[in-house]
Amino acid sequence: MKKHLIAGTVLSILMSSPASAEWNFSGPSNANAFIQTDNMTLELQCDRVRFAPAGYEDAQDIVAKQGLSFRFMKDGSTEVGAFQAGSANADISIVDNYPVEVRFFEQDDYDFVLDQIAQNAVLNLSMVEQDITYGIFTLKGSSAAIKSLRAACNSGASVSQTMEAPEGIVYCGGGAVQRVIEYAMVGQPGDQWDAIVTVNGETVRAMTSYSFFGNSQPPAGFEVALLGEDRSEFLVFSDEGRNWIEFGDYTYEQCN
């Protein structure tokens, strides 16, 4: 584990300024604190971080190196703390075709990261032990968002902890990351969250859409779009005895 606090170290930052946006909280179901810019997203969940850098090649680089440095600054240039996530203290992988997911082995490590994000001004996500930056985020509003995140996680309100997985058609497939997907309708059409989707055992709420993104002529077999609370999108098809889901760049066929 590599985490430390630094007194007054001044960095030479390769990017001129942090991404201009504010932190928000989504929950309590599927609780997460997040910040979105034009080309990057950083999301804090109950036990993991998801980071979508500006380019897919950056995501590949982070996973290939199995390392991501969290560098905390009290202003735009003075680093006051850091945490180096790597194979010794976290699982680093690409999920849902793009974002890098960092799962911390020890809650104390993740608590340190959350504490530093909540109390500082800027977060620099960079290559481990090098001044090569993947993304810089302002931390304006992060304290309130993380406070809400912790309250939701501690109360057990996150949907992944409380919602039972659906039972029905099971869909399997994927590329480098294999997934098992199920869904179920749980409310009346018109309710905001009238479905749930489970991917590899993790369940999120979703809303249904029976139009194909406004297209009056949907593809053959299209039944419904499931729009996840975590901004995921699943397209459900059934045609001539074949059942499948399209999610990201992959097709998932019925496997039960």
Backbone as a ProteinNet text record, in pm:
[ID]
protein_1_A
[PRIMARY]
MKKHLIAGTVLSILMSSPASAEWNFSGPSNANAFIQTDNMTLELQCDRVRFAPAGYEDAQDIVAKQGLSFRFMKDGSTEVGAFQAGSANADISIVDNYPVEVRFFEQDDYDFVLDQIAQNAVLNLSMVEQDITYGIFTLKGSSAAIKSLRAACNSGASVSQTMEAPEGIVYCGGGAVQRVIEYAMVGQPGDQWDAIVTVNGETVRAMTSYSFFGNSQPPAGFEVALLGEDRSEFLVFSDEGRNWIEFGDYTYEQCN
[TERTIARY]
84.6	0	87.9	58.4	134	37.3	33	-45	34.3	30.9	109.2	56.1	89.2	58.4	186.9	177.1	294.4	276	378.3	371.3	435.7	351.7	399.5	480.7	457.8	528.4	460.2	536.4	479.7	503.2	396.3	403.9	412.1	471.8	464.6	355.7	238.4	124.1	121.9	103.6	107.3	-20.4	-131	-254.9	-271.9	-329.2	-332.1	-430.7	-541.4	-642.8	-729	-794.7	-883.1	-1009.3	-1074.8	-1200.7	-1302.5	-1370.3	-1462.9	-1602.5	-1638.2	-1770.7	-1783.1	-1899.6	-1918.2	-1960.9	-1932.8	-1967.8	-2116.5	-2171.2	-2311.5	-2324.1	-2441.8	-2469.9	-2595.3	-2592.5	-2708.6	-2739.8	-2864.1	-2898.8	-3031.2	-3062.7	-2973.7	-2954.2	-3051.8	-3031	-2915.5	-2830.6	-2711.4	-2631.2	-2604.9	-2544.1	-2409.6	-2389.3	-2260.1	-2245.4	-2122.5	-2085.3	-2005.3	-2033.9	-1971.8	-1950.4	-1859.4	-1837.4	-1821.7	-1886.5	-1881.3	-1835.8	-1747.7	-1706.3	-1740.8	-1694.3	-1724.8	-1667.7	-1552.1	-1487.8	-1435	-1468	-1422.9	-1531.3	-1529.7	-1621.4	-1546	-1572.8	-1519.3	-1636.1	-1649.6	-1762.1	-1710.6	-1757.4	-1723.3	-1844	-1828.4	-1935.1	-1901.7	-1981.9	-1962	-1826.8	-1777.2	-1653.5	-1556.1	-1577.8	-1491.2	-1497.5	-1401.8	-1395.2	-1405.7	-1480.9	-1483.9	-1439.8	-1343.5	-1286	-1286.4	-1357	-1356.6	-1270.5	-1145.9	-1058.2	-1101.2	-1031.6	-1069.9	-1053	-954.9	-929.9	-927	-977	-978.4	-837	-741.5	-603.3	-549.7	-599.8	-558.6	-612	-736.9	-793.6	-712.5	-676	-594.6	-458.6	-400.4	-268.9	-273.4	-377.7	-391.7	-401.7	-483.4	-502	-375.5	-309.8	-186.7	-77.9	-68.7	32.1	-14.3	-144.5	-202.2	-164.5	-187	-154.7	-225.2	-267.9	-327.8	-296.6	-239.3	-201.7	-307.4	-358.5	-451.4	-368.3	-359.6	-276.8	-367.9	-364.7	-458.5	-388.3	-452	-391.6	-485.2	-427.7	-509	-539.1	-464.5	-491.3	-452.4	-424.9	-394.3	-255.4	-167.5	-28.9	37.7	-17.2	49.6	-9.9	68.3	22.9	37.5	-70.6	-68.8	-90.3	-117.5	-136.5	-146.4	-128.1	-134.5	-166.3	-225.5	-247.8	-219	-136.4	-103.4	-176.1	-276.6	-350	-275.4	-258.8	-189.4	-233.8	-167.8	-209.6	-200.7	-120.2	-105	-221.7	-294.4	-400.2	-534.3	-541.6	-666.9	-673.5	-794.9	-817.4	-852	-774.6	-792.8	-830.3	-945.8	-992.8	-1078.6	-1106.3	-1198.8	-1335.4	-1439.3	-1575.2	-1664.3	-1771.7	-1869.3	-1801.9	-1695.8	-1627.8	-1536.5	-1541.9	-1460.2	-1407.7	-1493.8	-1438.6	-1339.7	-1239.8	-1148.7	-1213	-1218.3	-1274.7	-1163.1	-1156.6	-1058.9	-1135.5	-1118.9	-1180.5	-1072.5	-1093.4	-993.6	-1009.5	-896.8	-900.4	-931.7	-885.4	-904.1	-990.3	-1093.8	-1180.8	-1104.7	-1003.4	-924.2	-857	-810.6	-748	-849.4	-967.7	-1070.1	-1116.5	-1125.7	-1163.4	-1061.5	-933.7	-829.7	-851.2	-879.4	-902.8	-1024.1	-1133.3	-1253.9	-1228.5	-1157	-1126.5	-1049.1	-949.5	-865.6	-943.1	-1028.5	-1110.7	-1204.3	-1261.7	-1359.5	-1297.9	-1169.3	-1112.6	-1014.4	-990.3	-896.7	-967	-888.4	-945.6	-936.2	-832.3	-808.5	-759.2	-804.7	-757.6	-689.3	-567.2	-491	-476.1	-536	-521.6	-409.8	-304	-185.3	-122.7	-24.7	52.3	133.5	143.5	214.8	361.1	406	545.1	596.5	504.4	544.5	449.8	500.8	418.8	346.8	277.2	194.4	49.8	-29.1	-164.4	-268.3	-359.3	-473.6	-593	-604.9	-717.2	-705.1	-751.4	-751.6	-894.5	-941.3	-1078.5	-1081.1	-1166.7	-1194.7	-1270.6	-1252.1	-1321.8	-1429.6	-1470.7	-1576.5	-1706.4	-1761.9	-1885.3	-1864	-1737.6	-1711.1	-1740.8	-1719	-1741.1	-1886.5	-1980.1	-2122.2	-2161.9	-2108.7	-2142.9	-2093.2	-1971.8	-1915.6	-1987.7	-2028.3	-2106.5	-2236.3	-2303.4	-2426.7	-2398	-2286.3	-2248.2	-2226.9	-2152.1	-2123.2	-2249.7	-2339.4	-2464.6	-2546.5	-2553.6	-2629.9	-2565.6	-2432.4	-2362.7	-2374.4	-2361.9	-2369.1	-2509.2	-2610.9	-2748.7	-2790.6	-2704.8	-2739.6	-2843.2	-2856.9	-2961.9	-2923.5	-2796	-2754	-2826.5	-2877.1	-2961	-2888	-2756.1	-2681.8	-2679.9	-2705.9	-2704	-2842	-2949.3	-3081.4	-3176	-3152	-3247	-3216.4	-3315.8	-3295.6	-3277	-3191.8	-3167.9	-3292.6	-3319.6	-3436.9	-3419.1	-3531.4	-3529.2	-3604.2	-3545.6	-3607.4	-3504	-3511.1	-3412.8	-3275.9	-3174.5	-3037.2	-2961.7	-2885	-2809.9	-2660.6	-2581.3	-2437.9	-2359.1	-2238	-2151.1	-2053.5	-2001.8	-1905.6	-1774.1	-1680.7	-1548.4	-1448.7	-1349.6	-1249	-1312.1	-1418.2	-1492.1	-1624.1	-1639.7	-1763	-1868.6	-1993.5	-2101.1	-2221.3	-2292.3	-2421	-2523.5	-2625.4	-2722.1	-2862.2	-2937.8	-3079.7	-3154.3	-3283.9	-3364.1	-3504.6	-3575.9	-3714.2	-3789.6	-3918.7	-4005.9	-4059.8	-4051.1	-4090.8	-4196.9	-4236.3	-4336.3	-4428.5	-4513.6	-4604.2	-4536.7	-4562.3	-4507.5	-4544.1	-4449.5	-4471.9	-4406	-4383.1	-4304.9	-4162.6	-4095.8	-3961.3	-3867.6	-3868	-3780.8	-3871.6	-3902.7	-3998.5	-3933.8	-3800	-3729.2	-3601.3	-3545.7	-3413	-3329.7	-3199.6	-3106.4	-2991.9	-2957.3	-2846.1	-2736.1	-2614.5	-2497.9	-2392.2	-2359.8	-2260.3	-2289.7	-2418.5	-2458.5	-2485.7	-2459.3	-2482.7	-2606.8	-2701.1	-2831.8	-2847.8	-2904	-2935.3	-3079.3	-3138.7	-3271.3	-3260.5	-3369.1	-3370.2	-3509.3	-3514.8	-3642.5	-3654.2	-3776.3	-3798.5	-3834.9	-3794.8	-3834	-3869.7	-3990.9	-4037	-4021.4	-3958.7	-3923.7	-3773.8	-3731.4	-3589.4	-3523.7	-3498.1	-3432.7	-3501.3	-3635.5	-3712.8	-3729.1	-3669.8	-3679.1	-3812.4	-3891.3	-4022.4	-4011.5	-3894.7	-3873.2	-3759.2	-3789	-3682.9	-3633	-3516.2	-3464.2	-3556.7	-3550	-3633.9	-3608.4	-3715.7	-3705.5	-3692.4	-3677.7	-3660	-3784	-3760.6	-3870.9	-3870.1	-3756.8	-3753	-3608.1	-3589.8	-3460	-3465.7	-3364.2	-3353.8	-3244.3	-3283.3	-3191	-3156	-3036.7	-2996.4	-2975.4	-2997.6	-2975.9	-2829.9	-2739.9	-2597.2	-2555.7	-2654.6	-2635.4	-2596.9	-2618.1	-2599.1	-2722.8	-2707.2	-2817.6	-2817.3	-2931.9	-2947.6	-3063.2	-3039.4	-3143.4	-3184.6	-3312.6	-3363.5	-3432.7	-3397	-3453.1	-3506.1	-3607.2	-3658.7	-3716.7	-3668.2	-3713.8	-3697.2	-3807.7	-3808.2	-3736.6	-3770.1	-3715.3	-3579.6	-3520.8	-3390.8	-3412.5	-3346.7	-3353.2	-3212.2	-3195.6	-3062.7	-3072	-2961.6	-2947.7	-2823.2	-2834.2	-2718.2	-2680.4	-2555.9	-2505.3	-2363.7	-2341.7	-2210.7	-2181.9	-2065	-2024.3	-2054.5	-2124.7	-2139.5	-2285.7	-2307.5	-2438.8	-2436.3	-2538.7	-2547.9	-2666.9	-2638.7	-2741.4	-2800.8	-2926.1	-2988.5	-2904.4	-2880.6	-2794.4	-2856.5	-2987.9	-3053.5	-3172.4
-118.7	0	123.3	216.7	340.6	456.7	513.3	634.1	722.8	852.6	941	1082.6	1160.4	1302.2	1378.7	1488.6	1566.7	1709.5	1767.3	1906	1997.1	2067.9	2175.6	2135	2019.5	1982.4	2046.9	2115.3	2183.4	2098.7	2073	1988	2070.7	2012.3	2068.8	1992	2049	1981.2	2003.6	1893.1	1902.4	1962.6	1952.4	2011.8	2147.1	2243	2379.9	2400.7	2328.2	2351.2	2227.9	2213.2	2099.2	2111.9	1996.4	1996.8	2082	2171.5	2265.6	2205.7	2156.3	2101.7	2090.8	2050.1	2032.9	1890.3	1847.7	1713.5	1703.9	1585.2	1558.5	1422.4	1397.4	1268.7	1210.3	1080.1	1008.1	894.7	885.7	779.7	810.3	738.3	644.6	510.8	467.8	342.7	359	256.1	261.9	388.5	411.4	536.5	561.7	684.6	723.1	874.4	918.8	1059.4	1070.6	1172.4	1174.9	1317.2	1327.4	1451.5	1416.2	1492.2	1468.6	1595.3	1577.5	1687.5	1649.9	1729.2	1699.8	1566	1526.8	1405	1311.9	1337.3	1250.3	1237	1123.2	1100	1031.9	1075	1008.9	979.8	853.9	811.3	734.8	773.4	706.3	627.2	496.1	411.4	370	280.6	244.1	178.5	102.5	27.9	33.9	126.2	130	265.9	287.7	408.5	368	444.7	426	555.3	542.8	658.2	633.2	719.4	713.7	828.7	800.9	908	956.6	1057.8	1117.9	1021.4	931.9	839	695	604.4	463	409.6	467.7	422	449.4	554.6	580.8	472.8	431.3	323.2	195.1	164.2	45.6	55.8	175.5	196	174.9	227	211.6	64.7	-10.1	-152	-231.5	-198.6	-269.1	-249.4	-128.3	-98.9	-139.9	-171.8	-206.5	-103.8	23.7	128.8	258.8	329	461.3	540.8	658.6	743	850.2	856	960.3	1066.4	1185.1	1291.1	1407.6	1443.3	1540.5	1674.3	1781.6	1914.3	2011.4	2094.2	2193.3	2313	2324.2	2425.4	2363.7	2443.6	2388.3	2331.5	2348.6	2307.1	2241.5	2255	2204.5	2070.8	1963.5	1829.9	1809.2	1764.4	1744.6	1598.7	1512.5	1371.5	1291.4	1160.3	1074.7	931.8	859.2	716	648.5	545.7	471.9	338.2	327.2	201.7	109.9	-14.6	-112.1	-252.4	-351	-489.8	-536.2	-467.6	-508.1	-464.1	-360.2	-308.1	-288.6	-322.8	-300.2	-389.3	-410.3	-478.4	-371.4	-362.9	-259.4	-326.4	-289.7	-354.4	-257	-293.7	-217.7	-283.8	-204.6	-256.4	-182.3	-249.3	-188.4	-126.8	-193.9	-160	-38.2	41.4	162.5	205.7	235.1	291.4	197.9	258.2	184.5	174.6	54.9	34.9	-4.5	64.6	35.5	-12.3	-140	-197.2	-212.1	-146.6	-147.4	-272.5	-336.3	-455.2	-420.2	-304	-262.6	-136.7	-139	-22.6	98.3	75.6	187.5	265.7	194.2	262	349.4	293.8	371.1	489.1	469.1	579.5	693.3	657.7	759.8	839.8	770.3	837.6	929.9	879.8	961.6	1083.4	1063.3	1175.3	1284.4	1243.7	1341.2	1413.5	1341.8	1406.1	1508.2	1472.5	1559.4	1687.8	1684.9	1800	1881.7	1840.9	1916.5	1982.8	2051.3	2134.3	2071.4	1989.9	1935	1791.2	1704.6	1566.1	1545.1	1493.8	1462.9	1310.8	1249.9	1106.4	1088.3	1020.8	1016.1	877.8	862.2	739.3	724.2	602.6	577.7	619	700.5	743.9	820.5	879.7	963.3	1082.4	1194.7	1314.6	1313.5	1204.6	1193.1	1182.6	1281.5	1294.6	1235	1155.8	1104.3	1199	1269.2	1359.9	1439.3	1564.1	1649.9	1698.1	1684.1	1719.7	1820.3	1921	2006.1	1924.6	1958.5	1888.3	1976.5	2079.8	2167.1	2088.3	2087.9	2014.6	1870	1824.6	1683.1	1647	1740.4	1710.9	1672.8	1751.4	1722.1	1593.6	1572.5	1451.9	1326.7	1331.9	1215.9	1192.2	1298.4	1282.7	1207.9	1243	1173.9	1029.6	1008.5	873.4	784.6	832.9	752.3	722.1	819.3	796.9	687.4	691.3	590.4	453.1	447.8	319	259	342	292.3	247.4	305.8	267.4	141.4	95.8	-22.2	6	134.5	170.9	145.2	117.2	94.8	-25	-10.2	-113	-244.7	-240.6	-364.1	-449.4	-388.1	-463	-512.3	-447.4	-476	-539.9	-526.2	-571.8	-714.6	-798.2	-935.2	-940.6	-1030.8	-1046	-1101.8	-1061	-1111.4	-1256.1	-1320.5	-1456.9	-1459.1	-1516.6	-1521	-1561.9	-1502	-1532.8	-1481.3	-1563.2	-1526.3	-1508	-1399.8	-1368.3	-1371.9	-1431.2	-1446.3	-1399.1	-1350.4	-1310.6	-1204.5	-1128.9	-1023.6	-1049.3	-958.8	-971.3	-1020.7	-936	-974	-994.8	-918.1	-934.4	-1003.7	-1127.3	-1202.1	-1157.2	-1145.4	-1098.9	-1191.7	-1200.1	-1268.2	-1161.7	-1145.9	-1037.2	-1094.4	-1039.8	-1070.5	-939.6	-940.8	-823	-867.4	-778.8	-806.3	-675.1	-678.9	-563.5	-566.6	-453.3	-450.8	-345.1	-267.9	-163.8	-152.4	-52.8	-28	61.7	39	129.1	273.5	362	501.2	537.6	436.7	462.4	497.8	581.1	621.7	502.2	417.6	300.1	177.2	122.5	12.9	-119.6	-126.5	-251	-256.5	-375.7	-392.7	-478.1	-452.2	-527.2	-575.3	-702.8	-759.9	-801.4	-752	-785.7	-844.6	-970.9	-1039.8	-1024	-1036.4	-1035.7	-899.6	-790.9	-656.4	-597.6	-551.1	-509	-357.7	-301.3	-158.6	-141.2	-29.2	4.7	58.8	44.8	94.3	143.5	233.6	275.3	216.7	189.8	126.9	230.8	202	283.3	188.3	204	113.2	173.2	289.1	346.8	334.1	314.2	293.1	428.1	500.4	630.7	723.2	721.2	809.7	761.3	647.8	594.6	523.1	562.3	501.1	359.8	322.8	189	121.2	60.9	-4.8	-129.8	-179	-302.1	-420.1	-519.9	-638.4	-702.4	-733.8	-803	-712.1	-582.2	-491.9	-493.1	-509.9	-512.8	-393.4	-367.2	-260.3	-218.4	-90.4	-40.6	-22.9	-71	-57.5	44.5	157.3	267.8	269.3	222	203.7	334.1	327.7	444.2	486.7	393.1	423.6	465.2	501	549	438.5	312.7	201.8	188.3	125.8	108.2	-35.3	-102.5	-239.9	-243.1	-301.1	-314.7	-460.9	-488.5	-625	-660.7	-778.8	-824.9	-967.2	-998.8	-1135.4	-1152.4	-1253.6	-1270.2	-1415.1	-1477	-1613.7	-1712.1	-1705	-1798.8	-1761.4	-1656.2	-1610.2	-1492.7	-1495.6	-1387.1	-1335.1	-1202.1	-1147	-1003.3	-958.1	-820.9	-760.2	-635.2	-559.9	-459.8	-469	-382.6	-341.1	-210.7	-164.6	-215	-271.6	-320.3	-468.3	-531.9	-676.5	-719.5	-839.7	-903.2	-1019.3	-1027.8	-1130.6	-1220.9	-1348.2	-1443.2	-1514	-1559.9	-1638.2	-1762.2	-1791.1	-1904.8	-1995.1	-1985.3	-2078.1	-2144.4
0	0	0	-88.2	-92.6	-77.7	42.1	63.2	156.5	129.2	212.8	204	305.6	307.6	284.8	213.3	174.9	222.3	276.8	322.9	219.9	143.9	58.2	-61.6	-121	-242.8	-362.1	-446.4	-562.1	-685.6	-761.6	-879.8	-1006.5	-1106.9	-1241.2	-1314.6	-1321.1	-1379.7	-1530.3	-1604.4	-1749	-1805.8	-1731.4	-1778.2	-1711.2	-1781.9	-1732.8	-1619.7	-1618.4	-1516.2	-1500.8	-1383.4	-1364.3	-1446.9	-1470	-1543.6	-1469.1	-1541.9	-1479.1	-1472.1	-1355.4	-1328.9	-1178.7	-1130.6	-987.3	-957.6	-835.8	-792.4	-761	-784.4	-756.2	-689.8	-633.6	-570.4	-632.3	-659.8	-710.6	-614.3	-571.6	-477.6	-411.2	-302.3	-232.6	-302.9	-387	-459.5	-556.9	-566.4	-650.9	-621	-493.6	-448.3	-514.9	-563.2	-617.9	-617.4	-593.1	-606.5	-735.1	-816.4	-948.3	-997.3	-1093.8	-1165.7	-1313	-1399.6	-1543.4	-1614.4	-1711.3	-1797	-1940.3	-2034.6	-2174.6	-2219.5	-2164.4	-2214.8	-2106.3	-1979.6	-1871.6	-1765.6	-1696.2	-1584.9	-1472	-1349.9	-1231.3	-1138.9	-1099.6	-1016.6	-895.5	-777.8	-653	-606.5	-591.8	-540.5	-397.7	-341	-200.8	-175.7	-273.1	-249.7	-365.8	-458.9	-576.5	-645.3	-734.1	-815.8	-961.7	-1039.5	-1184.3	-1251.8	-1341.2	-1409.5	-1559.5	-1633	-1779	-1829.7	-1869	-1917.5	-2055.2	-2104.5	-2232.2	-2348.8	-2339.9	-2449.2	-2402.1	-2485.6	-2449.5	-2430.1	-2504.3	-2490.7	-2350.2	-2285	-2146.6	-2052.9	-2075.1	-1994.1	-2011.7	-2135.3	-2161.3	-2092.9	-2093.9	-2033.7	-1882.4	-1818.1	-1672.7	-1635	-1709.9	-1679.5	-1711.5	-1822.1	-1858.6	-1753.7	-1700.4	-1598.2	-1459	-1444.8	-1315	-1209	-1244	-1149.2	-1182.1	-1077.9	-1093.2	-967.3	-985.3	-872.5	-849.5	-725.8	-683.5	-611.1	-668.4	-610.6	-572.2	-445.1	-389.5	-368.7	-416.5	-408.9	-338.7	-252.3	-182.1	-271.7	-382.6	-484.2	-618	-717	-847.9	-863.4	-761.9	-781.8	-662.1	-541.5	-421.8	-378.3	-393.3	-356.9	-206.7	-142.1	3.1	42.4	-52.8	-23.1	-150.8	-139.2	-257.5	-216.9	-309.6	-291.9	-424.8	-421.2	-542.3	-541.4	-627.1	-639.9	-734.9	-693.9	-776.4	-740.8	-797	-778.7	-634	-551.7	-411.8	-324.8	-367.7	-281.4	-351.1	-480.2	-552.3	-676.1	-722	-849.6	-952	-1060	-1161.5	-1293	-1347.8	-1470.4	-1550	-1674.6	-1758	-1749.2	-1723.6	-1714.1	-1812.9	-1853.9	-1945.2	-2067.2	-2115.2	-2240.3	-2234.1	-2126.6	-2127.9	-1991.2	-1891.9	-1768.2	-1699.1	-1635.8	-1549.4	-1411.7	-1357.9	-1224.7	-1129	-1015.8	-911.2	-788.4	-755	-634.7	-527.8	-416.4	-310	-223.4	-191.8	-107.2	38	83.2	221.8	227.3	311.2	324	376.4	460.8	513.1	400.4	298.2	184.5	111.7	89.1	18.5	103.2	234.7	323	314.5	305	290.3	162.1	52.4	-75.2	-65.7	-7.7	5.8	94.4	205.3	295.2	222.7	144.7	75.4	-35.2	-105.3	-208.1	-144.1	-29.1	36.2	90.9	127	196.8	114.3	-9.8	-92.8	-211	-294.5	-400.7	-539	-561.6	-694.9	-681.6	-772	-779.4	-913.7	-907.9	-1028.3	-1036.8	-1137.7	-1161.8	-1263.2	-1221.9	-1306.4	-1307.6	-1395.4	-1402.8	-1274.5	-1224.8	-1099.8	-1113	-1016.9	-1004	-1125.3	-1202.8	-1315.3	-1325	-1376.9	-1393.1	-1527.7	-1553.5	-1673.9	-1628.3	-1662.6	-1609.7	-1703.8	-1646.6	-1721.9	-1712.3	-1599.9	-1582.8	-1454.5	-1457.5	-1339.2	-1315.6	-1191.5	-1157.4	-1043.1	-1055.3	-941.3	-837.2	-711.6	-604	-541	-612.1	-563.3	-548.7	-430.2	-404.4	-365.1	-363.6	-334.9	-189.6	-97.9	43.9	70.2	17.2	37.3	-34.2	-155.2	-231.2	-160	-104.9	-35.4	96.9	163.6	286.9	258.1	148.4	109.4	68.9	-1.7	-42.4	79.2	175.5	294.4	373.5	382.2	454.7	387.4	253.5	180.4	192.3	180.9	189.2	329	431.4	568.9	607.4	540.9	571.2	497.7	404.2	325.8	220.3	181.6	86.5	-57.1	-83	-220.9	-279	-399.4	-460.4	-475.7	-496.7	-516.7	-391.1	-274	-150	-110.4	-157.8	-105.3	-205.4	-333.4	-432.7	-476.1	-478.8	-521.8	-672.6	-716	-858.9	-927	-1051.1	-1121.8	-1163.2	-1191.6	-1242.6	-1374.7	-1477.2	-1608.8	-1710.6	-1830.7	-1933.5	-1890.2	-1909.5	-1877.4	-2008.5	-2017.3	-2137.8	-2105.2	-2193.8	-2169.5	-2291.4	-2265.8	-2376	-2332	-2430.2	-2401.9	-2471.8	-2451.2	-2511.2	-2408.5	-2376.5	-2277.3	-2140.3	-2112	-1986.5	-2017.2	-1971.4	-1992.4	-1891.5	-1937.6	-1850.9	-1859.4	-1747.2	-1739.8	-1703.1	-1787.7	-1772.4	-1756.8	-1661.6	-1644.6	-1621.9	-1652.5	-1619.3	-1581.9	-1513.4	-1475.3	-1464.2	-1498.3	-1480.1	-1337	-1268.5	-1127.4	-1097.9	-1196.8	-1174.5	-1293.6	-1290.8	-1401.2	-1504.3	-1633.8	-1735.3	-1702.7	-1712.5	-1675.8	-1544.8	-1456.7	-1336.5	-1378.3	-1299.7	-1339.7	-1348.4	-1246.1	-1244.3	-1240.2	-1356.5	-1363.9	-1401.5	-1392.9	-1422.5	-1340.2	-1328.3	-1269.4	-1364	-1365.8	-1449.9	-1361.9	-1375.6	-1300.4	-1396.9	-1373.3	-1454.2	-1361.4	-1384	-1300.6	-1151.8	-1117.2	-977.5	-917.5	-990.6	-939	-1005.8	-924.2	-973.2	-966.4	-1073.6	-1077.2	-1123.9	-1085.5	-1134.9	-1277.4	-1352.6	-1490.2	-1525.9	-1621.9	-1678.3	-1818.7	-1860.4	-1989.8	-2095.2	-2218.1	-2332.5	-2446.1	-2498	-2602.4	-2741.9	-2749.8	-2879.4	-2897.5	-3020.5	-3048.9	-3073.8	-2963.2	-2970.1	-3070.2	-3066.9	-3152	-3294.9	-3328.8	-3464.8	-3481.3	-3581.9	-3602.3	-3658.1	-3709.8	-3763.6	-3687.9	-3571.6	-3494.2	-3565.6	-3530.1	-3591.2	-3563.5	-3648.8	-3632.3	-3496.6	-3426.9	-3299.5	-3178.6	-3199.6	-3085.2	-2996.6	-2864.3	-2769.1	-2674.7	-2610.9	-2512.1	-2487.7	-2455.6	-2410.6	-2259.7	-2190.8	-2045.3	-2016.2	-1958.9	-1934.7	-1786.6	-1753.6	-1615	-1540.7	-1409.8	-1324.3	-1325	-1358.1	-1366.1	-1506.7	-1590.6	-1727.4	-1826	-1788.6	-1881.7	-1970	-2087.2	-2181.3	-2233.3	-2221.2	-2267.4	-2367.4	-2484.2	-2586	-2593.2	-2569.6	-2561.9	-2693.3	-2748	-2874.8	-2860.3	-2940.8	-2951	-3090.3	-3162.4	-3300.5	-3343.6	-3383.6	-3437.3	-3344.8	-3217.1	-3120.3	-3064.6	-3115.6	-3065.3	-2970.5	-2854.1	-2756.6	-2731.1	-2737.6	-2714.3	-2663.1	-2603.8	-2554.3	-2617.1	-2658.4	-2704.3	-2595.7	-2551.7	-2445.2	-2481.5	-2497.5	-2541.6	-2681.5	-2701.1	-2833.2	-2854	-2758.8	-2765	-2765.3	-2818.6	-2818.4	-2720.6	-2636.6	-2533.4	-2565.9	-2591.8	-2633	-2511.4	-2528.1	-2421.4	-2394.3	-2265.1	-2231.6	-2125.4	-2105.5	-2012.5	-2079.8
[MASK]
++++++++++++++++++++++++++++++++++++++++++++++++++++++++++++++++++++++++++++++++++++++++++++++++++++++++++++++++++++++++++++++++++++++++++++++++++++++++++++++++++++++++++++++++++++++++++++++++++++++++++++++++++++++++++++++++++++++++++++++++++++++++++++++++

